[in-house]
Amino acid sequence: MDKLIQKNKKTNKKVASFSTDAAEYFHRIPASILSSKWFKEEHLKHYKSTDFKLHLTACLNEALVNWEKNTAEALRLKSGESSTPDLGLPVGLSCSAFLGNVVLDSFDKVIGKEIKPAYYGRYVDDITLVMEWHEELTDPQQVWQWIRKRTDRITTAKSDATHSPTGNSDVLFRVYPSELNPSNQDSDSDALYVTFKSNKTRLLVA
């Protein structure tokens, strides 16, 4: 990053720093993600069925699912509501941070392959990109549009007007599946998306 800044100073070119974080990140990751088809195919397929790691993963998955179920029931009883939203992963738990990193590993690969920034850093869901500025990078929404043109795994969805009077769009990154099957109507309903808020994305040009 320092090399890019020094290089651009000599040529009078600007540098753009783009930072964002995911909305309600841990709450939107299913508590049962360890038992998902995606996780098994991506991270467990090389282990034998008798491997202790698989047994440990199954135990952790059961603990996370039971935590969500029991906590949701306690909240329902306390509030008197007939139902409660999905709680996702417990915030503050060490394995939640680990799983949070695993979920966005594919985002890292997309950024590295398709965007190729001068600098890319991520701590769980806090993300920073630094790249040479050009006229398509004038505001956060345009940066997201520029990124979206380079991968079909990023889409946009209009925010609720009551929460977004300016008409900003949510930015959705599809974790899985890596490709949608047009002939399978359930392929999108089973997908996991990470949401970024355009109006909470920051752009600094210097």
Tab-separated table of C-alpha atoms in Angstrom:
chain	number	residue	atom	x	y	z
A	1	MET	CA	0.000	0.000	0.000
A	2	ASP	CA	2.819	2.424	0.895
A	3	LYS	CA	4.518	1.677	-2.429
A	4	LEU	CA	1.329	2.548	-4.318
A	5	ILE	CA	0.940	5.842	-2.428
A	6	GLN	CA	4.572	6.833	-3.054
A	7	LYS	CA	4.356	5.789	-6.708
A	8	ASN	CA	1.167	7.787	-7.273
A	9	LYS	CA	2.586	10.854	-5.552
A	10	LYS	CA	5.274	10.989	-8.219
A	11	THR	CA	2.726	10.717	-11.032
A	12	ASN	CA	0.054	12.868	-9.337
A	13	LYS	CA	-2.436	9.980	-9.389
A	14	LYS	CA	-4.992	9.498	-6.637
A	15	VAL	CA	-5.439	6.475	-4.382
A	16	ALA	CA	-8.850	5.198	-3.240
A	17	SER	CA	-9.343	3.484	0.117
A	18	PHE	CA	-12.599	1.552	0.410
A	19	SER	CA	-13.794	0.079	3.716
A	20	THR	CA	-16.959	-1.725	4.771
A	21	ASP	CA	-18.356	-4.375	7.086
A	22	ALA	CA	-21.173	-6.884	6.838
A	23	ALA	CA	-24.600	-6.162	8.328
A	24	GLU	CA	-25.555	-8.319	11.337
A	25	TYR	CA	-22.888	-10.704	10.159
A	26	PHE	CA	-22.874	-13.422	12.833
A	27	HIS	CA	-26.653	-13.364	13.200
A	28	ARG	CA	-27.070	-14.163	9.505
A	29	ILE	CA	-24.776	-17.194	9.454
A	30	PRO	CA	-26.887	-20.310	10.148
A	31	ALA	CA	-26.090	-22.008	13.443
A	32	SER	CA	-26.219	-25.286	11.521
A	33	ILE	CA	-23.599	-24.212	8.963
A	34	LEU	CA	-21.207	-26.976	10.040
A	35	SER	CA	-23.709	-29.573	8.826
A	36	SER	CA	-24.448	-27.771	5.543
A	37	LYS	CA	-23.676	-29.449	2.235
A	38	TRP	CA	-21.408	-26.513	1.328
A	39	PHE	CA	-19.255	-26.808	4.463
A	40	LYS	CA	-18.926	-30.567	4.116
A	41	GLU	CA	-17.892	-30.368	0.465
A	42	GLU	CA	-15.530	-27.448	0.968
A	43	HIS	CA	-13.840	-28.429	4.220
A	44	LEU	CA	-14.612	-32.003	5.302
A	45	LYS	CA	-14.584	-34.169	2.167
A	46	HIS	CA	-10.943	-35.226	2.624
A	47	TYR	CA	-11.531	-36.780	6.047
A	48	LYS	CA	-12.471	-40.407	6.588
A	49	SER	CA	-15.794	-41.128	8.301
A	50	THR	CA	-13.930	-42.433	11.366
A	51	ASP	CA	-11.760	-39.316	11.734
A	52	PHE	CA	-12.036	-37.644	15.137
A	53	LYS	CA	-12.229	-34.227	13.448
A	54	LEU	CA	-15.597	-35.171	11.935
A	55	HIS	CA	-16.880	-36.307	15.317
A	56	LEU	CA	-15.692	-33.067	16.917
A	57	THR	CA	-17.342	-31.031	14.141
A	58	ALA	CA	-20.628	-32.884	14.641
A	59	CYS	CA	-20.510	-32.197	18.400
A	60	LEU	CA	-19.800	-28.501	17.826
A	61	ASN	CA	-22.625	-28.296	15.295
A	62	GLU	CA	-25.046	-29.856	17.803
A	63	ALA	CA	-23.921	-27.400	20.489
A	64	LEU	CA	-24.469	-24.380	18.196
A	65	VAL	CA	-27.880	-25.590	17.009
A	66	ASN	CA	-29.023	-26.307	20.585
A	67	TRP	CA	-27.745	-22.906	21.745
A	68	GLU	CA	-29.822	-21.163	19.076
A	69	LYS	CA	-32.897	-23.271	19.808
A	70	ASN	CA	-32.742	-22.829	23.599
A	71	THR	CA	-31.875	-19.123	23.443
A	72	ALA	CA	-34.682	-18.443	20.973
A	73	GLU	CA	-37.140	-20.255	23.241
A	74	ALA	CA	-35.980	-18.245	26.273
A	75	LEU	CA	-36.381	-14.981	24.323
A	76	ARG	CA	-39.817	-16.044	23.110
A	77	LEU	CA	-40.990	-16.765	26.657
A	78	LYS	CA	-39.562	-13.485	27.945
A	79	SER	CA	-41.072	-11.354	25.185
A	80	GLY	CA	-44.363	-13.187	24.855
A	81	GLU	CA	-43.976	-13.266	21.089
A	82	SER	CA	-45.101	-16.352	19.197
A	83	SER	CA	-41.841	-16.552	17.280
A	84	THR	CA	-38.311	-15.149	17.253
A	85	PRO	CA	-35.903	-14.502	14.370
A	86	ASP	CA	-32.993	-16.839	13.671
A	87	LEU	CA	-30.115	-15.986	15.962
A	88	GLY	CA	-27.290	-17.385	13.850
A	89	LEU	CA	-23.915	-17.786	15.551
A	90	PRO	CA	-23.308	-16.608	19.141
A	91	VAL	CA	-21.298	-13.377	19.159
A	92	GLY	CA	-18.088	-13.571	21.209
A	93	LEU	CA	-17.577	-17.317	20.887
A	94	SER	CA	-14.139	-18.248	19.523
A	95	CYS	CA	-15.523	-20.720	16.998
A	96	SER	CA	-17.932	-18.032	15.708
A	97	ALA	CA	-14.969	-15.851	14.734
A	98	PHE	CA	-13.340	-18.865	13.068
A	99	LEU	CA	-16.504	-19.712	11.113
A	100	GLY	CA	-16.942	-16.051	10.228
A	101	ASN	CA	-13.503	-16.134	8.597
A	102	VAL	CA	-14.314	-19.376	6.783
A	103	VAL	CA	-17.566	-17.993	5.344
A	104	LEU	CA	-15.839	-15.014	3.707
A	105	ASP	CA	-12.844	-16.989	2.432
A	106	SER	CA	-14.521	-17.164	-0.985
A	107	PHE	CA	-14.953	-13.354	-0.919
A	108	ASP	CA	-11.172	-13.047	-0.410
A	109	LYS	CA	-10.578	-15.208	-3.469
A	110	VAL	CA	-13.013	-13.252	-5.639
A	111	ILE	CA	-11.413	-9.939	-4.656
A	112	GLY	CA	-7.896	-11.272	-5.233
A	113	LYS	CA	-8.720	-12.810	-8.625
A	114	GLU	CA	-11.195	-10.326	-10.116
A	115	ILE	CA	-10.399	-6.980	-8.452
A	116	LYS	CA	-6.652	-7.283	-7.757
A	117	PRO	CA	-6.368	-4.303	-5.371
A	118	ALA	CA	-2.978	-2.930	-4.344
A	119	TYR	CA	-3.920	-3.803	-0.769
A	120	TYR	CA	-6.664	-5.997	0.672
A	121	GLY	CA	-7.219	-6.620	4.366
A	122	ARG	CA	-9.998	-8.385	6.231
A	123	TYR	CA	-10.601	-9.047	9.909
A	124	VAL	CA	-13.667	-11.326	10.037
A	125	ASP	CA	-16.234	-9.015	8.342
A	126	ASP	CA	-14.300	-5.722	8.458
A	127	ILE	CA	-12.884	-5.171	4.977
A	128	THR	CA	-10.484	-2.633	3.449
A	129	LEU	CA	-9.374	-2.295	-0.178
A	130	VAL	CA	-6.837	0.174	-1.532
A	131	MET	CA	-6.475	0.711	-5.273
A	132	GLU	CA	-5.548	3.306	-7.821
A	133	TRP	CA	-8.423	5.787	-8.153
A	134	HIS	CA	-10.261	6.319	-11.442
A	135	GLU	CA	-13.442	8.129	-12.422
A	136	GLU	CA	-15.709	5.129	-11.749
A	137	LEU	CA	-14.841	5.295	-8.047
A	138	THR	CA	-16.535	8.538	-7.023
A	139	ASP	CA	-18.746	7.239	-4.193
A	140	PRO	CA	-19.285	3.948	-2.279
A	141	GLN	CA	-22.221	2.819	-4.411
A	142	GLN	CA	-20.225	3.288	-7.595
A	143	VAL	CA	-17.338	1.295	-6.124
A	144	TRP	CA	-19.728	-1.580	-5.418
A	145	GLN	CA	-21.126	-1.302	-8.951
A	146	TRP	CA	-17.594	-1.424	-10.351
A	147	ILE	CA	-16.856	-4.556	-8.293
A	148	ARG	CA	-20.202	-6.125	-9.237
A	149	LYS	CA	-19.378	-5.835	-12.950
A	150	ARG	CA	-16.454	-8.196	-12.365
A	151	THR	CA	-18.207	-11.071	-10.587
A	152	ASP	CA	-21.692	-12.584	-10.748
A	153	ARG	CA	-21.478	-13.492	-7.057
A	154	ILE	CA	-22.264	-9.915	-6.027
A	155	THR	CA	-25.749	-8.515	-6.573
A	156	THR	CA	-27.805	-5.650	-5.184
A	157	ALA	CA	-31.157	-5.525	-3.433
A	158	LYS	CA	-33.130	-2.367	-2.728
A	159	SER	CA	-33.172	-1.386	0.939
A	160	ASP	CA	-36.421	-0.821	2.797
A	161	ALA	CA	-37.453	2.770	2.001
A	162	THR	CA	-38.272	3.439	5.647
A	163	HIS	CA	-34.690	2.653	6.606
A	164	SER	CA	-33.052	4.017	3.465
A	165	PRO	CA	-34.777	7.246	2.336
A	166	THR	CA	-31.927	7.955	-0.087
A	167	GLY	CA	-32.676	4.768	-2.016
A	168	ASN	CA	-29.361	3.079	-1.230
A	169	SER	CA	-29.104	-0.577	-2.155
A	170	ASP	CA	-27.893	-3.473	-0.057
A	171	VAL	CA	-24.977	-5.332	-1.604
A	172	LEU	CA	-25.229	-9.125	-1.432
A	173	PHE	CA	-22.289	-11.503	-1.782
A	174	ARG	CA	-23.289	-15.097	-2.488
A	175	VAL	CA	-21.161	-17.433	-0.366
A	176	TYR	CA	-22.742	-20.568	-1.777
A	177	PRO	CA	-23.462	-21.976	-4.201
A	178	SER	CA	-20.574	-20.558	-6.241
A	179	GLU	CA	-22.841	-20.698	-9.297
A	180	LEU	CA	-26.637	-20.593	-9.508
A	181	ASN	CA	-28.406	-23.230	-11.572
A	182	PRO	CA	-31.122	-21.502	-13.676
A	183	SER	CA	-32.976	-24.816	-14.092
A	184	ASN	CA	-33.128	-25.360	-10.320
A	185	GLN	CA	-35.587	-22.959	-8.681
A	186	ASP	CA	-34.384	-23.986	-5.219
A	187	SER	CA	-30.728	-23.148	-5.891
A	188	ASP	CA	-31.184	-19.508	-4.854
A	189	SER	CA	-33.473	-20.240	-1.899
A	190	ASP	CA	-30.764	-22.503	-0.443
A	191	ALA	CA	-28.017	-19.934	-0.996
A	192	LEU	CA	-26.177	-18.075	1.761
A	193	TYR	CA	-25.670	-14.355	1.219
A	194	VAL	CA	-23.577	-11.847	3.182
A	195	THR	CA	-25.081	-8.348	3.196
A	196	PHE	CA	-23.137	-5.083	3.006
A	197	LYS	CA	-24.844	-1.690	3.380
A	198	SER	CA	-23.927	0.870	0.732
A	199	ASN	CA	-24.737	3.737	3.086
A	200	LYS	CA	-22.341	2.312	5.700
A	201	THR	CA	-19.494	1.858	3.245
A	202	ARG	CA	-16.727	4.452	3.370
A	203	LEU	CA	-14.574	5.783	0.525
A	204	LEU	CA	-11.500	7.965	0.984
A	205	VAL	CA	-9.670	9.423	-2.009
A	206	ALA	CA	-6.246	11.016	-1.549
